[in-house]
Short mmCIF file of C-alpha atoms and ligand atoms in Angstrom, two decimals:
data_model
loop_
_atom_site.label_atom_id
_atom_site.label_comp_id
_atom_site.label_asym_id
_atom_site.label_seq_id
_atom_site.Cartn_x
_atom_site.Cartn_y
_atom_site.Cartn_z
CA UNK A 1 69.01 -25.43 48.07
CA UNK A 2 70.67 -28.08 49.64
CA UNK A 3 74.06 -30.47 48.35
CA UNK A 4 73.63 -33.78 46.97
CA UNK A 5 76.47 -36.48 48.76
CA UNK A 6 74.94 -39.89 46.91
CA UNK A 7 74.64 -40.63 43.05
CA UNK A 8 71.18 -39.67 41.78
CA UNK A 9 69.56 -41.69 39.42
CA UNK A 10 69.22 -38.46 36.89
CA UNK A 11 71.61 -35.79 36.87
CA UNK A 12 70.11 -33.12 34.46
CA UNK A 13 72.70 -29.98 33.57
CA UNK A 14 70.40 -26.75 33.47
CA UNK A 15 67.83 -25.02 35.68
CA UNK A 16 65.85 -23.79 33.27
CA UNK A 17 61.58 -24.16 32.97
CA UNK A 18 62.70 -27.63 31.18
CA UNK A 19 65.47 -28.66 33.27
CA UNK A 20 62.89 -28.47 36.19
CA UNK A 21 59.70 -29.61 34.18
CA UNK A 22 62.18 -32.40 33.37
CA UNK A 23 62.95 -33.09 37.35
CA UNK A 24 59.66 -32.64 38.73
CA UNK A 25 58.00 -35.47 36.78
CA UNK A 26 60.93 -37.79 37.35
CA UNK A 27 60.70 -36.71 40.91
CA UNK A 28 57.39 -37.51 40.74
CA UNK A 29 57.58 -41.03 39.09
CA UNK A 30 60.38 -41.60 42.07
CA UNK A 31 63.19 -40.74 40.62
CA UNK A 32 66.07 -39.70 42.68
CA UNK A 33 67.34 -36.27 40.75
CA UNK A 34 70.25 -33.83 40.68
CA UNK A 35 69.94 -30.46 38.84
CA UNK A 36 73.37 -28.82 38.33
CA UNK A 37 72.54 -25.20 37.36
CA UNK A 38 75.56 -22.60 36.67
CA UNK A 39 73.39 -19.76 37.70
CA UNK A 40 70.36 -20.01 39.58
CA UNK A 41 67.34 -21.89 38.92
CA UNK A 42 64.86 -19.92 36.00
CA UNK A 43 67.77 -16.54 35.44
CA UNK A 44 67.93 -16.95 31.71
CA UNK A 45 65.63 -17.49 28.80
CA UNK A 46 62.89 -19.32 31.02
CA UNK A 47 62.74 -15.65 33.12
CA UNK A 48 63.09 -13.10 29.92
CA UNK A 49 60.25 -14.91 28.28
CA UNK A 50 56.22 -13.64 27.73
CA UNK A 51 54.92 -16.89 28.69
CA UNK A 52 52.41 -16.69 26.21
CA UNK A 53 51.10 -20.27 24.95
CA UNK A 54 50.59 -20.01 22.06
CA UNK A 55 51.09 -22.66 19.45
CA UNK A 56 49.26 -21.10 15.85
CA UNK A 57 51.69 -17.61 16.68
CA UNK A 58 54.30 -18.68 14.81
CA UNK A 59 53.09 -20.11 11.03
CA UNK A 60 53.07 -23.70 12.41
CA UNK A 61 50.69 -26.24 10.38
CA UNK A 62 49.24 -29.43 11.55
CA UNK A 63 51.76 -32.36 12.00
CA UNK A 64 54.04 -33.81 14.84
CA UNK A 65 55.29 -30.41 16.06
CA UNK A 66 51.61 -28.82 16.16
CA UNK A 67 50.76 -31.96 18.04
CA UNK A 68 53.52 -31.50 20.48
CA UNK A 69 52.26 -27.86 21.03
CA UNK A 70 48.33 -28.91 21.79
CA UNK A 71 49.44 -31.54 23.74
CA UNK A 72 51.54 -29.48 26.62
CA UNK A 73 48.75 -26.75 26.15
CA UNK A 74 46.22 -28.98 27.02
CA UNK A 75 48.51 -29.92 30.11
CA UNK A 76 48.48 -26.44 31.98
CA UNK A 77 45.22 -25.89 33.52
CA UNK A 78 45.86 -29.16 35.78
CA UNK A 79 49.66 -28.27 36.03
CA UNK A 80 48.43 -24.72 37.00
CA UNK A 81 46.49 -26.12 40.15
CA UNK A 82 48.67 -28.64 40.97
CA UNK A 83 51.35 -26.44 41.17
CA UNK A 84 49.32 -24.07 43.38
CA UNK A 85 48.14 -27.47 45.30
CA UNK A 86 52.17 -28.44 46.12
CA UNK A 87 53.89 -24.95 46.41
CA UNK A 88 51.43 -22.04 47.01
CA UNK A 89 52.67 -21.03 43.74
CA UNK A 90 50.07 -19.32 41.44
CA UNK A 91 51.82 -19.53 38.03
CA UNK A 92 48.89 -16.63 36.99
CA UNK A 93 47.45 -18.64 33.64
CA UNK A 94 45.51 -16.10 32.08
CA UNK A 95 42.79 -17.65 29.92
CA UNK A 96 41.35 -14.54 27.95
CA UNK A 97 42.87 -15.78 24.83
CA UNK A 98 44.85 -13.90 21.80
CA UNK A 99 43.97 -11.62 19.07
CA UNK A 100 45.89 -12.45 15.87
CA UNK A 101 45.57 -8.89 13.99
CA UNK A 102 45.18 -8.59 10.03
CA UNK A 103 47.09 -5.48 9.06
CA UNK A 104 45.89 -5.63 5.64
CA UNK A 105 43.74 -7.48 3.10
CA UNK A 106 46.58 -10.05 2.53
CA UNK A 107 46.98 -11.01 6.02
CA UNK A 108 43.51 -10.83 6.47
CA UNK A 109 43.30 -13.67 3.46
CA UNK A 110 46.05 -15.73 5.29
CA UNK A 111 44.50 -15.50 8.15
CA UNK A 112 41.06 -17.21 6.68
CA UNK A 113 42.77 -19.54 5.02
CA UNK A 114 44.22 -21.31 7.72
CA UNK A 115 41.57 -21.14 9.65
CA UNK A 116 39.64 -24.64 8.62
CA UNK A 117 42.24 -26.45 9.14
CA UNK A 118 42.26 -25.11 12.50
CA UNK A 119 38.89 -25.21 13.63
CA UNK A 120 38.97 -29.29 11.98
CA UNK A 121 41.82 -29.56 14.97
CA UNK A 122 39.35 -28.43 17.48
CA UNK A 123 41.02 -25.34 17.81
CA UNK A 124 38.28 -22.74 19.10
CA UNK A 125 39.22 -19.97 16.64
CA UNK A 126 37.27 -17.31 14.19
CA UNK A 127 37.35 -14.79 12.47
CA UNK A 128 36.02 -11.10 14.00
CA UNK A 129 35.66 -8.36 10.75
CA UNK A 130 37.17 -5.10 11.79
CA UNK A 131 33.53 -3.47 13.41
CA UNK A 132 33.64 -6.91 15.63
CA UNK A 133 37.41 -7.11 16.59
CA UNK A 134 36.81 -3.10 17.77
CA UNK A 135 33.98 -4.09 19.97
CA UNK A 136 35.74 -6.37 21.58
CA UNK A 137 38.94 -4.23 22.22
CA UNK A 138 38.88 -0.93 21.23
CA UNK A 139 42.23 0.32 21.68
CA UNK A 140 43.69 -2.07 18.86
CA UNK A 141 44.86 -0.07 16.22
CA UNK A 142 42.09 1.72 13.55
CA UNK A 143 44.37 0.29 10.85
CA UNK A 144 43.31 -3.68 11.73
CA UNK A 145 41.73 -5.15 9.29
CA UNK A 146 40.01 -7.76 11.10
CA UNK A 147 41.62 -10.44 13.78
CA UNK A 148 41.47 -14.11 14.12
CA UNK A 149 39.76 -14.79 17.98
CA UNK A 150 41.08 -17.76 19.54
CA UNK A 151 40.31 -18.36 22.78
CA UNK A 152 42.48 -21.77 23.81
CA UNK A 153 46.11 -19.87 23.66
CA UNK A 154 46.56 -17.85 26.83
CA UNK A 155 49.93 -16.84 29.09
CA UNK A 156 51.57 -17.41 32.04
CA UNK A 157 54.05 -15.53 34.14
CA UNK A 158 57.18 -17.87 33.04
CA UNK A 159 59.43 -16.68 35.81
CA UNK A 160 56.40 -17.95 38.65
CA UNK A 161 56.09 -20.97 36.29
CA UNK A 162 59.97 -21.64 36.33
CA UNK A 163 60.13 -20.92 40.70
CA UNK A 164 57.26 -23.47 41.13
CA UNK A 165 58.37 -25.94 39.33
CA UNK A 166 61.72 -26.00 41.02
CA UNK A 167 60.01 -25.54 44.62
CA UNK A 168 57.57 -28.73 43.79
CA UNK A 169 60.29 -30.87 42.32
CA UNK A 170 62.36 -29.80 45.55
CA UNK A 171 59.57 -30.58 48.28
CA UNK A 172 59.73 -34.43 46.09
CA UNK A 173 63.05 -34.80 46.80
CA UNK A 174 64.74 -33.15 43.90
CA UNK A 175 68.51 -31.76 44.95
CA UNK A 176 68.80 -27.96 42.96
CA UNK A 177 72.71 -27.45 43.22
CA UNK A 178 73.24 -23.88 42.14
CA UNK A 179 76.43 -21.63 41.29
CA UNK A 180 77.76 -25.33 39.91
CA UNK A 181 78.50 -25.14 36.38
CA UNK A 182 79.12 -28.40 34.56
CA UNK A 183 82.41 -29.09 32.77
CA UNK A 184 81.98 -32.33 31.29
CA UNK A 185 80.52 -35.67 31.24
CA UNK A 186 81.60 -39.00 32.38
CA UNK A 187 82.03 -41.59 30.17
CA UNK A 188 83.23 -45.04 30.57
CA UNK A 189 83.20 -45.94 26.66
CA UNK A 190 79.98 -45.09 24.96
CA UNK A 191 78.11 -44.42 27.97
CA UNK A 192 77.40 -41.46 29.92
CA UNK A 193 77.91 -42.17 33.94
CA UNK A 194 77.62 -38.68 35.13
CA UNK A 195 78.76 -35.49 35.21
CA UNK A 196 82.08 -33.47 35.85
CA UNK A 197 81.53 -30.54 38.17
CA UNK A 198 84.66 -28.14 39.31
CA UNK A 199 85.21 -30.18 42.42
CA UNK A 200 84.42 -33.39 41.79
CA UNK A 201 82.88 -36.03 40.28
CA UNK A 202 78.81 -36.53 39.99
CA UNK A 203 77.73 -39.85 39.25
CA UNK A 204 74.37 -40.45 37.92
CA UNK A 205 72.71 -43.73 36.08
CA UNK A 206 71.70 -41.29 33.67
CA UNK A 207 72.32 -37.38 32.34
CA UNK A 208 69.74 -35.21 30.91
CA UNK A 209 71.76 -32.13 28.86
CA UNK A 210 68.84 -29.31 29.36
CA UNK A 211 71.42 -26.36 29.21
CA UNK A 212 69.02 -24.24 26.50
CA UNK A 213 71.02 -21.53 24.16
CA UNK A 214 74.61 -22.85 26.21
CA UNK A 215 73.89 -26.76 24.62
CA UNK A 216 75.70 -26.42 21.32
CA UNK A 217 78.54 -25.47 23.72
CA UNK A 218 77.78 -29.01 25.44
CA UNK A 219 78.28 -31.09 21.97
CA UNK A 220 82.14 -31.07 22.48
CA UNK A 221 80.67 -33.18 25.25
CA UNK A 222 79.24 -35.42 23.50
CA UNK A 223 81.75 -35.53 20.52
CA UNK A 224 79.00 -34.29 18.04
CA UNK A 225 78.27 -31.34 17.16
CA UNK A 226 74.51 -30.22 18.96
CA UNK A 227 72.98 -27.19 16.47
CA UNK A 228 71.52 -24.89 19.38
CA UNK A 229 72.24 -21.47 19.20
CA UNK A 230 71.56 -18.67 21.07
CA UNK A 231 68.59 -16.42 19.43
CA UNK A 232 68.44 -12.48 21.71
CA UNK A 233 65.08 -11.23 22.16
CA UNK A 234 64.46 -8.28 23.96
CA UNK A 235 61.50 -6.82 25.67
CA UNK A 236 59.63 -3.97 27.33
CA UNK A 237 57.50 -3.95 30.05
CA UNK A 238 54.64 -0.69 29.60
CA UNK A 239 52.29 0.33 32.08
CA UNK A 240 48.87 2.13 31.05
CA UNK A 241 47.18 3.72 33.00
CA UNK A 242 44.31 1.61 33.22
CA UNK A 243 44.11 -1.93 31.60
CA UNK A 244 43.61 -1.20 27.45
CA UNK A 245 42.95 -4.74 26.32
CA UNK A 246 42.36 -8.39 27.98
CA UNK A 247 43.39 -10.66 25.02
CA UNK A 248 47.09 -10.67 23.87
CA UNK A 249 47.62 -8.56 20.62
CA UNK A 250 49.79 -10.70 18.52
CA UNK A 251 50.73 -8.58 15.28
CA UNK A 252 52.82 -9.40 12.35
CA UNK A 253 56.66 -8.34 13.85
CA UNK A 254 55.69 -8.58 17.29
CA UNK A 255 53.33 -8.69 20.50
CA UNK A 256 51.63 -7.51 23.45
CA UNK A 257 50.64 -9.37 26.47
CA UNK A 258 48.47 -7.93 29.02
CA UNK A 259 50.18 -9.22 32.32
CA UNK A 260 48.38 -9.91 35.83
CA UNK A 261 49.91 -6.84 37.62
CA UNK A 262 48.80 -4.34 34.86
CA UNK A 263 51.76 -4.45 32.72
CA UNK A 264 51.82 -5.06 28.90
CA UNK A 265 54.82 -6.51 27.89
CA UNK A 266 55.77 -5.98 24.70
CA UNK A 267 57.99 -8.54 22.52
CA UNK A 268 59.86 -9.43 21.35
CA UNK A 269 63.00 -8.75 18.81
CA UNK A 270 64.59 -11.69 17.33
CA UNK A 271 68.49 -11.21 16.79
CA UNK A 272 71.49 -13.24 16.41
CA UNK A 273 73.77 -11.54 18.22
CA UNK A 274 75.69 -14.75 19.74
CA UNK A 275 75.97 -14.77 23.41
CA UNK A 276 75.38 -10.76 23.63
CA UNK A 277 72.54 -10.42 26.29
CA UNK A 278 72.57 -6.68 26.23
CA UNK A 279 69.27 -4.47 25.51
CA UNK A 280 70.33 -2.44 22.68
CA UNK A 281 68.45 1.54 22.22
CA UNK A 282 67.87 -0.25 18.32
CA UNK A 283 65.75 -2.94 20.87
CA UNK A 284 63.51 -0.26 22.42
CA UNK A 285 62.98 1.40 19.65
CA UNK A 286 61.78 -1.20 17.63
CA UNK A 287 59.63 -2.40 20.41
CA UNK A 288 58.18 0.55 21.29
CA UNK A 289 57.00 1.27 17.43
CA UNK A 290 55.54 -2.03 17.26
CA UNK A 291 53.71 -1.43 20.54
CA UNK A 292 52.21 2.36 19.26
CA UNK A 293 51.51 0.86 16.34
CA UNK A 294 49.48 -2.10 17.86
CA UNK A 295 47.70 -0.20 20.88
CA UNK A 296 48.33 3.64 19.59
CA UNK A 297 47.11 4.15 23.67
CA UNK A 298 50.31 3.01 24.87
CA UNK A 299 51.97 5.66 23.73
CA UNK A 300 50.87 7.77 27.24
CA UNK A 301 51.92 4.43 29.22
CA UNK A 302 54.58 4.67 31.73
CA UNK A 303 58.04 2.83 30.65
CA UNK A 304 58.36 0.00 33.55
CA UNK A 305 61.77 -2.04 32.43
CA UNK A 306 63.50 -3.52 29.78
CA UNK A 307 65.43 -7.40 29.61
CA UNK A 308 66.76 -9.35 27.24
CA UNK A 309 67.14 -13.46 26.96
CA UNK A 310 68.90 -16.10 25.00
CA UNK A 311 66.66 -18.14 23.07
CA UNK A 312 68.05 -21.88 22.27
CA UNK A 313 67.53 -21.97 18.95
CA UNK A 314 67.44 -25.01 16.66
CA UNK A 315 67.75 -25.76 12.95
CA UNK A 316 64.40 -26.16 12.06
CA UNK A 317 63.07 -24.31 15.09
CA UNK A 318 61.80 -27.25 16.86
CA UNK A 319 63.37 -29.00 20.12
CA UNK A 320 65.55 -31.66 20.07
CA UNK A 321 64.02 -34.63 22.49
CA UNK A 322 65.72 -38.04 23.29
CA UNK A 323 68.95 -39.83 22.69
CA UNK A 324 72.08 -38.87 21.53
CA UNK A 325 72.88 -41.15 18.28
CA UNK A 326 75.84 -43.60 19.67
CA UNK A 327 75.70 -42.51 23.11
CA UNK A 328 73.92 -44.49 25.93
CA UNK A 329 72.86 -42.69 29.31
CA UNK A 330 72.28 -39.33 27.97
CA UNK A 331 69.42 -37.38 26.69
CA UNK A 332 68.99 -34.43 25.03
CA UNK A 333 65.87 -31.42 25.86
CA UNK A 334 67.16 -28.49 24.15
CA UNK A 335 66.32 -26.30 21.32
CA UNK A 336 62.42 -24.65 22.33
CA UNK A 337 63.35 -21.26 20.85
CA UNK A 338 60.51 -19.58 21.03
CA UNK A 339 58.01 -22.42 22.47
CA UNK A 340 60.23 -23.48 25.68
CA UNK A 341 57.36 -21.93 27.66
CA UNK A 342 54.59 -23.42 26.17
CA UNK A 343 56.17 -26.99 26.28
CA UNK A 344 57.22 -27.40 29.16
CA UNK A 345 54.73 -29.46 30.49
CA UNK A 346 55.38 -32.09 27.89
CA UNK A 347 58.75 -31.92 27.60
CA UNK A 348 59.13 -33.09 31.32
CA UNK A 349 56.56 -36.05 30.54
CA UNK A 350 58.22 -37.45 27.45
CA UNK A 351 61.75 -36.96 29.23
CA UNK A 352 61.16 -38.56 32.60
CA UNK A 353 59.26 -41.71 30.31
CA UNK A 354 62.22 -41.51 28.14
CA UNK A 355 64.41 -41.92 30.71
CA UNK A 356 62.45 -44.34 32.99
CA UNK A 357 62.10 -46.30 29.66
CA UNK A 358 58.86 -45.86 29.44
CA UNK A 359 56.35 -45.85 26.08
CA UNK A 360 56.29 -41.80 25.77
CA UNK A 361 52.58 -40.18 25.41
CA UNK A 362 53.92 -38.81 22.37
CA UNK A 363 56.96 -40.31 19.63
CA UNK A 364 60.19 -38.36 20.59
CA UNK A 365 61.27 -39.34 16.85
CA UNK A 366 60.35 -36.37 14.97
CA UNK A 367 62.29 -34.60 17.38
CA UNK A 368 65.25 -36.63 17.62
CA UNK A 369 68.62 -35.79 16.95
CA UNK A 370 69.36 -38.01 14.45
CA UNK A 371 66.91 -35.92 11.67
CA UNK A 372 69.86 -33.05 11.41
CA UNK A 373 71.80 -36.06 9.52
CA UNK A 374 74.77 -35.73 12.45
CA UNK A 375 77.88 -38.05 12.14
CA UNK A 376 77.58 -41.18 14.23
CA UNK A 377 80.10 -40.87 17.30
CA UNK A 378 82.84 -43.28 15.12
CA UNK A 379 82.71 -40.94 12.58
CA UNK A 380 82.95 -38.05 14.22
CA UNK A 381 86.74 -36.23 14.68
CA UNK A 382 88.07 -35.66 18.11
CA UNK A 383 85.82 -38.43 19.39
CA UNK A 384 86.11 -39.06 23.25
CA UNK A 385 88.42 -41.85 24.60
CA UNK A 386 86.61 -44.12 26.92
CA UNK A 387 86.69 -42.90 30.33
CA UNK A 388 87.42 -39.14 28.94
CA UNK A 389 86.03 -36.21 30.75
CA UNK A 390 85.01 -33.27 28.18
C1 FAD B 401 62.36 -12.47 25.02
C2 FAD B 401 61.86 -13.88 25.02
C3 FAD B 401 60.48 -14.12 24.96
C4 FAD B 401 60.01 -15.43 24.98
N1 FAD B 401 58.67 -15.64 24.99
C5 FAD B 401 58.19 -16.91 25.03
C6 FAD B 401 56.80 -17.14 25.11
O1 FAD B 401 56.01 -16.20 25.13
N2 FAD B 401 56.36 -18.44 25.14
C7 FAD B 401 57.21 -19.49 25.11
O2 FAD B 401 56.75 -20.64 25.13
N3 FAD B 401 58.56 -19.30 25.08
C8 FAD B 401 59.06 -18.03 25.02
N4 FAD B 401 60.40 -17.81 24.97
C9 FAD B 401 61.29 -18.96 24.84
C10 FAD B 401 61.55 -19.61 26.19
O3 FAD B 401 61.93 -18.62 27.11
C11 FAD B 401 62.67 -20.65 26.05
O4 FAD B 401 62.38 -21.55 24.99
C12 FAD B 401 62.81 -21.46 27.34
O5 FAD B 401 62.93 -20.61 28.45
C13 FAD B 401 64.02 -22.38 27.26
O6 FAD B 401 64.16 -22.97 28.53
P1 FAD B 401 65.50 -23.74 28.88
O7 FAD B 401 65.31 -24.30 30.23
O8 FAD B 401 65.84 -24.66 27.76
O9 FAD B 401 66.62 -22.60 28.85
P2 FAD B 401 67.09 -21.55 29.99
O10 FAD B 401 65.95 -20.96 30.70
O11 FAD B 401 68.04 -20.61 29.31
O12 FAD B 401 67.84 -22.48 31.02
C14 FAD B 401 69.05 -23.12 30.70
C15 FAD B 401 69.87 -23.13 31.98
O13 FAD B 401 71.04 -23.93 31.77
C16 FAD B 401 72.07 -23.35 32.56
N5 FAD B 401 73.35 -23.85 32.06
C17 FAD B 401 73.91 -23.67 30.85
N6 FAD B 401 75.08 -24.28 30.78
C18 FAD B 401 75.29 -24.89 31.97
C19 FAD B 401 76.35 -25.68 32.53
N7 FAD B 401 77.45 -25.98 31.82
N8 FAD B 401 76.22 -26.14 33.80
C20 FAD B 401 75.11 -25.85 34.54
N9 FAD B 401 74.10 -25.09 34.06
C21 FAD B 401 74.18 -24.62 32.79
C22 FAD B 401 71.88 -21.86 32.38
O14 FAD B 401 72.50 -21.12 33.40
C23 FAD B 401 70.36 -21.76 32.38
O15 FAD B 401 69.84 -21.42 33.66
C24 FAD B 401 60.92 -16.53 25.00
C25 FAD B 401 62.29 -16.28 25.09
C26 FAD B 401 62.76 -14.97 25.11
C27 FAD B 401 64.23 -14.72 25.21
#
């Protein structure tokens, strides 16, 4: 991928699935675009990750964030062919849905609870008792209770989805510098004019920080302090002999996703082990019981790999979208965790509208970084002298 020599309009600092969601729809609105990317495009989180989409995994109920969810869900069967359409990519959306497994009577009740609310939300999801759920996929574990069927969240291979969105932002124009870490940003008082690379200077009319579990790292940047941390989660890839299930299993600690070329890949640990990227034996292990205990078949598969990633996580779990409190010509699109996959596709909307100052399909305010109550640049120790680099 070729060198940039003039200013871009957007300079965005990470090559992750959201940097590059991010460029491609700025690209496409005709933006002119630099991504600076310390690695290469898609290496970290955005390449570790299942690629499931699935917003009702995680214990989410209906409000802002659930709408944020459903609304880059709803985005992927178009962004599926158009991606195939621009690049040749096939980003392998597998639409056979997910099994969300009762273990016992109590999840079995939780389960049922929630799901009015969900079905009022158009969500096509029900309940199978235990004969029904082992009709439908045997090899689930004789100890499920019962499973809640819903056929709207699927999967995608993330590291395909990642590649293509990179290649079609590219063949619009986009400019992919790799090996170029950022150092800094450019500031003439409280605005952001670009972005400090080893060698020089980038200008840029405006900087998107998408650097996922490395942003809190960025905040010095900024002079405020950005909560992202990195969140490990490891995973195994399993190969059965022949294919044991088509929907994803999604258990109480843990999941499996049937994958395109036959794997099952089983996730995923959740550890705070800072910046640690390593796959630990305590990793496999735990992944491995949670797999036997899901799909007792898999016990006979055939042990294909094993990766870890860096999740960026937030606070409250959710991203934080928009402007930086004090600071003009920066935005912020960091903190999926566990949903960077999934949203994507309307991350890179809201951004590039953001940016472009456009009305955003969605408000970026629930999102913003303002609701983790952080100090106003003024207030804020250490604060930036005009025309600092950080
Ligand atoms: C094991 C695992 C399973 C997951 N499963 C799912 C799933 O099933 N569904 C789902 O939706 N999500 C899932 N996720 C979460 C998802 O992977 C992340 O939310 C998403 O990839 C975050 O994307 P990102 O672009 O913000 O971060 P990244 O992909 O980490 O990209 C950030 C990029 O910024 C670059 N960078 C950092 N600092 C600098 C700098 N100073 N200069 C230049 N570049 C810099 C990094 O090199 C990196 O390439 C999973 C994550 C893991 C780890």
């Amino acid at each position: 991928m070729s060198a940039s020599t003039s200013s871009p309009d957007v300079a965005i600092v990470g090559g992750g699935v959201i940097g590059c969601a991010i460029a491609w729809h700025l690209a496409r609105a005709g933006a002119r675009v630099t991504v600076v990317e310390r690695g290469v495009v898609g290496a970290e989180a955005s390449s570790a990750a299942a690629g499931m989409l699935a917003p009702l995994a995680e214990g989410i109920t209906p409000g802002p964030f659930l709408d944020l969810l459903l609304a880059s869900l709803a985005r992927y069967p178009t962004l599926a062919d158009t991606l195939r359409e621009e690049t040749g990519i096939d980003i392998e959306l597998c639409t056979e849905g997910l099994l969300r497994l009762a273990l016992t009577e109590e999840q079995a009740a939780t389960y049922q609870a929630a799901l009015a609310w969900q079905q009022a939300c158009g969500l096509p999801v029900r309940w199978l008792a235990a004969d029904a759920l082992r009709a439908l996929a045997p090899a689930v574990t004789p100890v499920a209770v019962g499973a809640v069927l819903s056929t709207a969240e699927h999967h995608v291979n993330a590291a395909q989805l990642t590649t293509a969105l990179a290649a079609a932002a590219t063949r619009r124009g986009v400019t992919i510098l790799e090996q170029t870490p950022a150092r800094g940003l450019l500031r003439v008082g409280a605005r952001v004019v670009g972005v400090q690379l080893a060698d020089r200077a980038l200008a840029a009319g405006h900087v998107v920080l998408a650097a996922g579990a490395w942003a809190g790292e960025l905040g010095g940047w900024l002079g405020l302090p950005l909560p992202v941390r990195p969140v490990r989660g490891q995973m195994v890839a399993l190969r059965p002999a022949a294919p044991l299930f088509a929907q994803t299993l999604y258990g109480p600690h843990g999941y499996l996703v049937p994958k395109r070329d036959g794997t099952v890949y089983v996730g995923a640990t959740v550890e705070e082990a800072g910046f640690d990227c390593r796959v630990t034996a305590a990793g496999i292990a735990q992944l491995l019981e949670l797999a036997t205990r899901l799909a007792p078949a898999l016990a006979d598969a055939t042990f294909v790999r094993a990766w870890a990633g860096l999740r960026p996580g937030s606070p409250d779990q959710r991203p934080i979208l928009g402007p930086v409190p004090g600071l003009e010509g920066v935005s912020l699109a960091v903190g999926h965790f566990r949903n960077g996959i999934l949203l994507a596709p309307i991350t890179g909307e809201l951004l590039a509208q953001h940016v472009l100052g456009q009305p955003t399909a969605l408000p970026l305010d629930p999102f913003s970084l303002a609701r983790f109550a952080v100090p106003t640049l003024g207030e804020q120790a250490g604060t930036q002298s005009p025309g600092a680099v950080g």
